[in-house]
Amino acid sequence: MKKPVIIGLVTMIVGLILAVVALGHSGLQTVYWDSGFKVESQKNNSKTYQKTFGTNVKQIEFTADNTIEIRSGDVSKTQVSYTTGTKVQKNGDILTVDSPNRHHIWRVGINIDSEDDDQGRTIITLPRKAKLTRISGRNNDELFVRDLSLKDFQLSGQADLDMQDVKVASDLNIKGSGGDSTLTRVSAPSVSQDTLGGDIDYQNCRFVDNHSYLSSAGGDISISNNQFKDVSINVQGGDFSFRNNRILKRLSAKSAGGDIDGQVLNRQQSRVAVSAEGGDVELFGQSNHSWNMDKKKAVSYHLSSEGGDVTIE
């Protein structure tokens, strides 16, 4: 068999396979190459649904790969807006949301990815006087929490987290593996957050009862205008900055490969120790490594960096 005939047959077979895959995605869709064969997303194939539940929703649990927003609003009953593929149900006082990723790989001798980049959005709106006991779940896209009071909050996954005007009665626990976190006007007895590759940004928050811990590997940490009783910071491969924070007892920070830049509000009532291995130190405008270390009743700052600079004003 001549080479042109063989090439023609192979081309025809591949074309037939791609046509079948394209037809299998809600009608004929474009198949294209982007580091592998992919089927073009059909962005308008999702419908939006809405369910209304009674006022006795006490817990919200979710497993999601799309955006979730949980908020209070001017509603008399809990309302949930969601798109095709999302399962929403209520069992007793627990509201559950399950929204899997619509990502498929067709294996027909070669791998063909189907990526639906319009994952949709699930919005849960509760009455303003709702008394939640718990929000917990895993999310790999985005999570927004707005204007809520609750007893317990637990989050895992790769989601970008945005919390505003939230009061949590127990210690706040956030675990992530890549998403950024922005907390604004959030209060809890303490906060514990550990993320891989994500930035952490806290503004106007209050954690004054217990020890708090913030850690990021590959991202930056920034805290401004917050209140902490006792907080430990650990940054690997990123920078740490702090401004206008009220520290009641102690702030300690370690950075590997990044800079530390901060502000001590009340120098006379603080003792400060700084070190920088392989970097420069500037403490209150001088190349000193300590301040007020003999003062016993003082807020303690202990700041160290390996491979970065430490600048405190």
mmCIF file of C-alpha atoms in Angstrom:
data_model
loop_
_atom_site.group_PDB
_atom_site.id
_atom_site.type_symbol
_atom_site.label_atom_id
_atom_site.label_comp_id
_atom_site.label_asym_id
_atom_site.label_seq_id
_atom_site.Cartn_x
_atom_site.Cartn_y
_atom_site.Cartn_z
ATOM 1 C CA MET A 1 0.000 0.000 0.000
ATOM 2 C CA LYS A 2 1.413 3.332 -0.997
ATOM 3 C CA LYS A 3 2.355 5.874 1.696
ATOM 4 C CA PRO A 4 -0.199 8.525 0.546
ATOM 5 C CA VAL A 5 -3.007 5.964 0.896
ATOM 6 C CA ILE A 6 -1.875 5.016 4.415
ATOM 7 C CA ILE A 7 -1.663 8.661 5.445
ATOM 8 C CA GLY A 8 -5.104 9.272 3.999
ATOM 9 C CA LEU A 9 -6.649 6.364 5.927
ATOM 10 C CA VAL A 10 -5.040 7.453 9.199
ATOM 11 C CA THR A 11 -6.258 11.015 8.680
ATOM 12 C CA MET A 12 -9.791 9.792 7.949
ATOM 13 C CA ILE A 13 -9.863 7.571 11.053
ATOM 14 C CA VAL A 14 -8.629 10.385 13.312
ATOM 15 C CA GLY A 15 -11.190 12.721 11.759
ATOM 16 C CA LEU A 16 -14.008 10.252 12.428
ATOM 17 C CA ILE A 17 -12.907 9.859 16.069
ATOM 18 C CA LEU A 18 -12.813 13.634 16.604
ATOM 19 C CA ALA A 19 -16.235 14.015 14.959
ATOM 20 C CA VAL A 20 -17.760 11.386 17.262
ATOM 21 C CA VAL A 21 -16.246 13.063 20.342
ATOM 22 C CA ALA A 22 -17.450 16.482 19.197
ATOM 23 C CA LEU A 23 -20.988 15.200 18.600
ATOM 24 C CA GLY A 24 -20.968 13.676 22.071
ATOM 25 C CA HIS A 25 -20.606 17.084 23.679
ATOM 26 C CA SER A 26 -24.163 18.430 23.415
ATOM 27 C CA GLY A 27 -24.015 18.597 19.644
ATOM 28 C CA LEU A 28 -21.265 19.326 17.179
ATOM 29 C CA GLN A 29 -18.433 21.200 18.920
ATOM 30 C CA THR A 30 -15.038 22.379 17.749
ATOM 31 C CA VAL A 31 -12.105 20.097 18.526
ATOM 32 C CA TYR A 32 -8.795 21.957 18.734
ATOM 33 C CA TRP A 33 -5.186 21.444 19.798
ATOM 34 C CA ASP A 34 -3.805 23.086 22.960
ATOM 35 C CA SER A 35 -1.087 20.853 24.417
ATOM 36 C CA GLY A 36 -3.432 18.008 23.529
ATOM 37 C CA PHE A 37 -6.826 17.692 21.816
ATOM 38 C CA LYS A 38 -9.605 19.648 23.552
ATOM 39 C CA VAL A 39 -13.316 20.087 22.896
ATOM 40 C CA GLU A 40 -14.499 23.672 22.848
ATOM 41 C CA SER A 41 -16.681 24.567 25.801
ATOM 42 C CA GLN A 42 -20.343 25.238 25.159
ATOM 43 C CA LYS A 43 -20.904 28.101 27.587
ATOM 44 C CA ASN A 44 -24.657 28.421 27.247
ATOM 45 C CA ASN A 45 -25.670 24.865 28.036
ATOM 46 C CA SER A 46 -26.200 25.448 31.768
ATOM 47 C CA LYS A 47 -29.551 26.367 33.246
ATOM 48 C CA THR A 48 -30.083 28.169 36.526
ATOM 49 C CA TYR A 49 -32.438 26.713 39.125
ATOM 50 C CA GLN A 50 -33.680 27.977 42.463
ATOM 51 C CA LYS A 51 -34.875 26.193 45.576
ATOM 52 C CA THR A 52 -36.419 27.635 48.724
ATOM 53 C CA PHE A 53 -36.075 25.973 52.102
ATOM 54 C CA GLY A 54 -37.505 26.675 55.542
ATOM 55 C CA THR A 55 -35.935 28.898 58.152
ATOM 56 C CA ASN A 56 -34.443 26.006 60.129
ATOM 57 C CA VAL A 57 -31.192 25.648 58.138
ATOM 58 C CA LYS A 58 -28.489 25.363 60.798
ATOM 59 C CA GLN A 59 -25.592 23.773 58.919
ATOM 60 C CA ILE A 60 -24.202 24.087 55.398
ATOM 61 C CA GLU A 61 -21.942 21.422 53.923
ATOM 62 C CA PHE A 62 -20.481 21.526 50.416
ATOM 63 C CA THR A 63 -18.163 19.755 48.001
ATOM 64 C CA ALA A 64 -17.696 21.942 44.977
ATOM 65 C CA ASP A 65 -15.528 22.752 41.985
ATOM 66 C CA ASN A 66 -17.460 25.888 41.097
ATOM 67 C CA THR A 67 -17.970 29.245 42.772
ATOM 68 C CA ILE A 68 -20.039 29.251 45.955
ATOM 69 C CA GLU A 69 -21.380 32.345 47.693
ATOM 70 C CA ILE A 70 -22.962 32.110 51.148
ATOM 71 C CA ARG A 71 -24.570 35.298 52.410
ATOM 72 C CA SER A 72 -27.423 36.819 54.356
ATOM 73 C CA GLY A 73 -30.047 38.942 52.647
ATOM 74 C CA ASP A 74 -33.569 40.309 52.702
ATOM 75 C CA VAL A 75 -35.284 36.943 52.430
ATOM 76 C CA SER A 76 -37.717 35.206 54.780
ATOM 77 C CA LYS A 77 -36.513 31.698 53.901
ATOM 78 C CA THR A 78 -33.233 30.214 52.743
ATOM 79 C CA GLN A 79 -32.861 30.428 48.979
ATOM 80 C CA VAL A 80 -30.375 28.551 46.794
ATOM 81 C CA SER A 81 -29.580 29.447 43.185
ATOM 82 C CA TYR A 82 -27.539 26.870 41.271
ATOM 83 C CA THR A 83 -26.720 25.614 37.789
ATOM 84 C CA THR A 84 -26.985 22.357 35.891
ATOM 85 C CA GLY A 85 -25.028 19.497 37.437
ATOM 86 C CA THR A 86 -25.224 20.790 41.008
ATOM 87 C CA LYS A 87 -27.130 18.772 43.597
ATOM 88 C CA VAL A 88 -28.799 20.660 46.434
ATOM 89 C CA GLN A 89 -30.713 18.932 49.196
ATOM 90 C CA LYS A 90 -31.739 19.393 52.811
ATOM 91 C CA ASN A 91 -31.740 16.686 55.443
ATOM 92 C CA GLY A 92 -33.052 17.885 58.794
ATOM 93 C CA ASP A 93 -31.314 21.179 59.473
ATOM 94 C CA ILE A 94 -28.335 20.403 57.186
ATOM 95 C CA LEU A 95 -28.177 21.919 53.699
ATOM 96 C CA THR A 96 -25.755 20.108 51.369
ATOM 97 C CA VAL A 97 -24.346 21.210 48.019
ATOM 98 C CA ASP A 98 -22.495 18.863 45.671
ATOM 99 C CA SER A 99 -21.111 20.436 42.512
ATOM 100 C CA PRO A 100 -18.532 18.256 40.731
ATOM 101 C CA ASN A 101 -16.180 19.439 38.023
ATOM 102 C CA ARG A 102 -17.482 18.805 34.511
ATOM 103 C CA HIS A 103 -14.100 17.801 33.152
ATOM 104 C CA HIS A 104 -13.867 14.665 31.037
ATOM 105 C CA ILE A 105 -11.018 12.877 29.296
ATOM 106 C CA TRP A 106 -11.894 10.684 26.334
ATOM 107 C CA ARG A 107 -9.406 7.868 25.807
ATOM 108 C CA VAL A 108 -9.645 6.523 22.275
ATOM 109 C CA GLY A 109 -6.028 5.718 21.570
ATOM 110 C CA ILE A 110 -5.293 9.395 22.290
ATOM 111 C CA ASN A 111 -6.482 11.563 25.196
ATOM 112 C CA ILE A 112 -9.048 14.256 24.365
ATOM 113 C CA ASP A 113 -9.885 16.744 27.127
ATOM 114 C CA SER A 114 -13.305 18.281 27.551
ATOM 115 C CA GLU A 115 -13.046 21.364 29.705
ATOM 116 C CA ASP A 116 -16.160 23.310 30.617
ATOM 117 C CA ASP A 117 -14.725 26.596 31.828
ATOM 118 C CA ASP A 118 -18.179 27.929 32.711
ATOM 119 C CA GLN A 119 -18.646 25.997 35.927
ATOM 120 C CA GLY A 120 -21.524 28.144 37.117
ATOM 121 C CA ARG A 121 -22.202 29.689 40.491
ATOM 122 C CA THR A 122 -24.114 28.523 43.554
ATOM 123 C CA ILE A 123 -25.581 31.281 45.733
ATOM 124 C CA ILE A 124 -27.015 30.509 49.167
ATOM 125 C CA THR A 125 -28.945 33.384 50.725
ATOM 126 C CA LEU A 126 -30.107 33.098 54.329
ATOM 127 C CA PRO A 127 -32.391 35.377 56.365
ATOM 128 C CA ARG A 128 -30.427 38.070 58.175
ATOM 129 C CA LYS A 129 -31.430 36.664 61.563
ATOM 130 C CA ALA A 130 -30.419 33.104 60.667
ATOM 131 C CA LYS A 131 -28.436 31.319 63.386
ATOM 132 C CA LEU A 132 -25.953 29.009 61.711
ATOM 133 C CA THR A 133 -24.009 26.478 63.753
ATOM 134 C CA ARG A 134 -21.574 25.345 61.070
ATOM 135 C CA ILE A 135 -20.261 25.903 57.543
ATOM 136 C CA SER A 136 -17.849 23.239 56.333
ATOM 137 C CA GLY A 137 -16.649 21.878 53.039
ATOM 138 C CA ARG A 138 -14.115 21.549 50.255
ATOM 139 C CA ASN A 139 -13.972 23.948 47.344
ATOM 140 C CA ASN A 140 -11.540 24.172 44.427
ATOM 141 C CA ASP A 141 -12.750 27.369 42.756
ATOM 142 C CA GLU A 142 -13.969 30.394 44.741
ATOM 143 C CA LEU A 143 -15.814 30.781 48.030
ATOM 144 C CA PHE A 144 -17.452 34.027 49.149
ATOM 145 C CA VAL A 145 -18.895 34.367 52.667
ATOM 146 C CA ARG A 146 -20.762 37.577 53.486
ATOM 147 C CA ASP A 147 -22.583 39.137 56.482
ATOM 148 C CA LEU A 148 -22.993 36.029 58.635
ATOM 149 C CA SER A 149 -22.724 34.936 62.259
ATOM 150 C CA LEU A 150 -22.022 31.283 63.001
ATOM 151 C CA LYS A 151 -20.445 28.983 65.549
ATOM 152 C CA ASP A 152 -17.975 27.020 63.423
ATOM 153 C CA PHE A 153 -16.275 27.376 60.021
ATOM 154 C CA GLN A 154 -14.044 24.756 58.376
ATOM 155 C CA LEU A 155 -12.621 24.953 54.844
ATOM 156 C CA SER A 156 -10.265 22.814 52.768
ATOM 157 C CA GLY A 157 -9.359 22.656 49.075
ATOM 158 C CA GLN A 158 -7.775 24.983 46.526
ATOM 159 C CA ALA A 159 -10.409 27.717 46.540
ATOM 160 C CA ASP A 160 -9.812 31.445 46.634
ATOM 161 C CA LEU A 161 -11.538 32.575 49.836
ATOM 162 C CA ASP A 162 -13.157 35.957 50.381
ATOM 163 C CA MET A 163 -14.823 36.589 53.768
ATOM 164 C CA GLN A 164 -16.400 39.898 54.747
ATOM 165 C CA ASP A 165 -18.315 40.904 57.887
ATOM 166 C CA VAL A 166 -18.324 37.418 59.399
ATOM 167 C CA LYS A 167 -18.425 36.519 63.110
ATOM 168 C CA VAL A 168 -17.330 33.027 64.152
ATOM 169 C CA ALA A 169 -17.875 31.904 67.744
ATOM 170 C CA SER A 170 -15.172 29.191 67.719
ATOM 171 C CA ASP A 171 -11.572 29.181 66.473
ATOM 172 C CA LEU A 172 -11.444 29.737 62.715
ATOM 173 C CA ASN A 173 -9.763 26.908 60.796
ATOM 174 C CA ILE A 174 -8.777 27.328 57.124
ATOM 175 C CA LYS A 175 -6.724 24.801 55.176
ATOM 176 C CA GLY A 176 -5.926 25.316 51.514
ATOM 177 C CA SER A 177 -3.542 24.145 48.839
ATOM 178 C CA GLY A 178 -3.165 26.985 46.397
ATOM 179 C CA GLY A 179 -5.910 29.588 46.695
ATOM 180 C CA ASP A 180 -5.634 33.188 47.896
ATOM 181 C CA SER A 181 -7.458 34.321 51.046
ATOM 182 C CA THR A 182 -8.852 37.761 51.788
ATOM 183 C CA LEU A 183 -10.516 38.362 55.160
ATOM 184 C CA THR A 184 -12.121 41.717 55.941
ATOM 185 C CA ARG A 185 -13.887 42.535 59.235
ATOM 186 C CA VAL A 186 -13.826 38.906 60.359
ATOM 187 C CA SER A 187 -13.790 38.034 64.051
ATOM 188 C CA ALA A 188 -13.171 34.793 65.950
ATOM 189 C CA PRO A 189 -11.347 33.739 69.134
ATOM 190 C CA SER A 190 -8.358 32.860 66.928
ATOM 191 C CA VAL A 191 -7.487 31.875 63.374
ATOM 192 C CA SER A 192 -5.373 29.026 62.014
ATOM 193 C CA GLN A 193 -4.570 29.073 58.304
ATOM 194 C CA ASP A 194 -2.137 26.968 56.306
ATOM 195 C CA THR A 195 -1.894 27.323 52.529
ATOM 196 C CA LEU A 196 0.399 26.127 49.750
ATOM 197 C CA GLY A 197 1.102 28.742 47.092
ATOM 198 C CA GLY A 198 -1.627 31.193 48.068
ATOM 199 C CA ASP A 199 -1.489 34.755 49.410
ATOM 200 C CA ILE A 200 -3.069 35.689 52.748
ATOM 201 C CA ASP A 201 -4.475 39.178 53.309
ATOM 202 C CA TYR A 202 -6.267 40.186 56.537
ATOM 203 C CA GLN A 203 -7.764 43.628 57.087
ATOM 204 C CA ASN A 204 -9.702 44.980 60.081
ATOM 205 C CA CYS A 205 -10.062 41.538 61.680
ATOM 206 C CA ARG A 206 -10.178 40.614 65.360
ATOM 207 C CA PHE A 207 -8.667 37.469 66.946
ATOM 208 C CA VAL A 208 -7.955 38.346 70.579
ATOM 209 C CA ASP A 209 -8.790 35.284 72.706
ATOM 210 C CA ASN A 210 -6.400 32.507 71.665
ATOM 211 C CA HIS A 211 -3.149 31.910 69.784
ATOM 212 C CA SER A 212 -3.352 32.426 65.992
ATOM 213 C CA TYR A 213 -1.167 30.867 63.312
ATOM 214 C CA LEU A 214 -0.724 31.840 59.635
ATOM 215 C CA SER A 215 1.458 29.921 57.185
ATOM 216 C CA SER A 216 2.034 30.184 53.438
ATOM 217 C CA ALA A 217 4.467 28.241 51.249
ATOM 218 C CA GLY A 218 5.053 30.188 48.042
ATOM 219 C CA GLY A 219 2.750 33.105 48.795
ATOM 220 C CA ASP A 220 2.826 36.430 50.638
ATOM 221 C CA ILE A 221 1.163 37.272 53.954
ATOM 222 C CA SER A 222 -0.132 40.775 54.685
ATOM 223 C CA ILE A 223 -1.987 41.879 57.829
ATOM 224 C CA SER A 224 -3.170 45.433 58.413
ATOM 225 C CA ASN A 225 -5.445 47.155 60.950
ATOM 226 C CA ASN A 226 -6.113 43.900 62.814
ATOM 227 C CA GLN A 227 -6.171 42.864 66.468
ATOM 228 C CA PHE A 228 -4.370 39.727 67.648
ATOM 229 C CA LYS A 229 -3.688 38.364 71.086
ATOM 230 C CA ASP A 230 -0.766 36.153 70.060
ATOM 231 C CA VAL A 231 0.113 35.347 66.453
ATOM 232 C CA SER A 232 2.805 33.263 64.734
ATOM 233 C CA ILE A 233 3.650 33.767 61.057
ATOM 234 C CA ASN A 234 5.553 31.362 58.819
ATOM 235 C CA VAL A 235 6.349 32.251 55.193
ATOM 236 C CA GLN A 236 8.390 30.194 52.748
ATOM 237 C CA GLY A 237 9.324 31.828 49.456
ATOM 238 C CA GLY A 238 7.180 34.885 50.094
ATOM 239 C CA ASP A 239 7.143 38.210 51.928
ATOM 240 C CA PHE A 240 5.449 39.194 55.183
ATOM 241 C CA SER A 241 4.180 42.702 55.876
ATOM 242 C CA PHE A 242 2.240 44.145 58.830
ATOM 243 C CA ARG A 243 0.861 47.611 59.408
ATOM 244 C CA ASN A 244 -1.296 49.276 62.091
ATOM 245 C CA ASN A 245 -2.007 46.086 64.008
ATOM 246 C CA ARG A 246 -2.827 45.990 67.709
ATOM 247 C CA ILE A 247 -0.906 43.087 69.239
ATOM 248 C CA LEU A 248 -1.879 42.265 72.823
ATOM 249 C CA LYS A 249 0.877 39.824 73.718
ATOM 250 C CA ARG A 250 3.244 38.602 71.001
ATOM 251 C CA LEU A 251 3.939 38.548 67.261
ATOM 252 C CA SER A 252 6.576 36.170 65.899
ATOM 253 C CA ALA A 253 7.422 35.758 62.221
ATOM 254 C CA LYS A 254 9.826 33.610 60.214
ATOM 255 C CA SER A 255 10.504 34.009 56.506
ATOM 256 C CA ALA A 256 12.602 31.759 54.299
ATOM 257 C CA GLY A 257 13.601 33.476 51.071
ATOM 258 C CA GLY A 258 11.461 36.560 51.570
ATOM 259 C CA ASP A 259 11.451 39.982 53.231
ATOM 260 C CA ILE A 260 9.749 41.129 56.426
ATOM 261 C CA ASP A 261 8.476 44.683 56.453
ATOM 262 C CA GLY A 262 6.418 46.003 59.345
ATOM 263 C CA GLN A 263 5.396 48.608 61.831
ATOM 264 C CA VAL A 264 5.427 48.551 65.642
ATOM 265 C CA LEU A 265 2.782 50.980 66.871
ATOM 266 C CA ASN A 266 3.949 51.577 70.455
ATOM 267 C CA ARG A 267 7.731 51.330 70.658
ATOM 268 C CA GLN A 268 8.003 52.219 74.344
ATOM 269 C CA GLN A 269 5.669 49.388 75.348
ATOM 270 C CA SER A 270 7.288 46.829 73.029
ATOM 271 C CA ARG A 271 10.416 44.724 72.921
ATOM 272 C CA VAL A 272 11.720 43.736 69.507
ATOM 273 C CA ALA A 273 14.284 41.192 68.323
ATOM 274 C CA VAL A 274 15.152 40.902 64.620
ATOM 275 C CA SER A 275 17.604 38.851 62.580
ATOM 276 C CA ALA A 276 18.349 38.384 58.893
ATOM 277 C CA GLU A 277 20.671 35.664 57.639
ATOM 278 C CA GLY A 278 21.963 36.766 54.251
ATOM 279 C CA GLY A 279 19.939 39.980 54.328
ATOM 280 C CA ASP A 280 19.905 43.482 55.814
ATOM 281 C CA VAL A 281 18.335 44.630 59.071
ATOM 282 C CA GLU A 282 16.817 48.017 59.800
ATOM 283 C CA LEU A 283 15.113 48.565 63.158
ATOM 284 C CA PHE A 284 13.588 52.004 63.751
ATOM 285 C CA GLY A 285 15.989 53.547 61.253
ATOM 286 C CA GLN A 286 19.113 51.908 62.699
ATOM 287 C CA SER A 287 21.105 48.768 61.911
ATOM 288 C CA ASN A 288 20.210 47.314 65.308
ATOM 289 C CA HIS A 289 18.973 43.817 66.081
ATOM 290 C CA SER A 290 17.044 44.485 69.293
ATOM 291 C CA TRP A 291 15.011 47.076 71.137
ATOM 292 C CA ASN A 292 13.834 47.321 74.760
ATOM 293 C CA MET A 293 14.723 43.679 75.487
ATOM 294 C CA ASP A 294 15.011 44.358 79.249
ATOM 295 C CA LYS A 295 11.423 45.546 79.505
ATOM 296 C CA LYS A 296 9.371 42.788 81.149
ATOM 297 C CA LYS A 297 5.781 43.924 80.721
ATOM 298 C CA ALA A 298 5.836 44.626 77.016
ATOM 299 C CA VAL A 299 4.432 43.335 73.755
ATOM 300 C CA SER A 300 6.983 40.996 72.183
ATOM 301 C CA TYR A 301 8.038 41.022 68.519
ATOM 302 C CA HIS A 302 10.421 38.340 67.252
ATOM 303 C CA LEU A 303 11.182 38.567 63.521
ATOM 304 C CA SER A 304 13.682 36.533 61.513
ATOM 305 C CA SER A 305 14.425 36.007 57.825
ATOM 306 C CA GLU A 306 16.736 33.670 55.941
ATOM 307 C CA GLY A 307 17.735 35.139 52.604
ATOM 308 C CA GLY A 308 15.687 38.306 52.945
ATOM 309 C CA ASP A 309 15.712 41.741 54.573
ATOM 310 C CA VAL A 310 13.947 42.807 57.759
ATOM 311 C CA THR A 311 12.744 46.417 57.964
ATOM 312 C CA ILE A 312 10.782 47.602 61.030
ATOM 313 C CA GLU A 313 9.587 51.132 61.664
#
